[in-house]
């Protein structure tokens, strides 16, 4: 019985060591991908990193480091494709309050029509009442395209029901 408990302890230690090593590799890969979002010289390499993160970490809980990197793209990136990819990735966490807040903030600040439309559709899926003010801002903005204004109006009407 004594030898069996020693053997079980050894198996447990080996298993924990293996798990720890796997976890460290996962964290290292995540950090490299997040760093590549900041360091990417081209829109296509940034887009590739976004999709790689989404694929590698799709079944996991929200990772704050990844979320903050995505929020940074949503706020500061000039590429509409990167922003749309980030919005799709963020929508996988509809119950995360931070994600909801960032999407609403982006809706109020975004000027690119394609991204505005994606944000409007996203807020519609979330049925987020706090989006009313940014929607009104889009509707009242003379620079907004008629298609964007129409979608914003439709969503505002739905939220007011």
C-alpha angles and dihedrals in degrees: 000000000000091000092049092055090049090049091048090050091052092050090049092051093048090049092049091048091052092047091048091050091050091049092050091051091050091051091047091051091048092051092049092050093047090049090050089058089062096038099045111122095193134050091232094056090048090049090049090052091050092053092044090054090047091051097043097045102030097115097045136091118268111289111212094210091055093043092052091049089051092047089053090055091047091054104035112020118103095203114098093200092057091049093049091049090050092050090052090050093048092051088068086076103052094156095053108107093205090055091049092049093050093049091051092047090049090050089056094048106034119106101175107102097217092051091045090054091049091049092048090052090047094051088048090056090049092044088217112182093195089070093076096094095050090046091053089049090055092047093050095044110103090205093061116105117246091244091054092046091049093052091046090050092049092050092046090052090050092049091049093056 
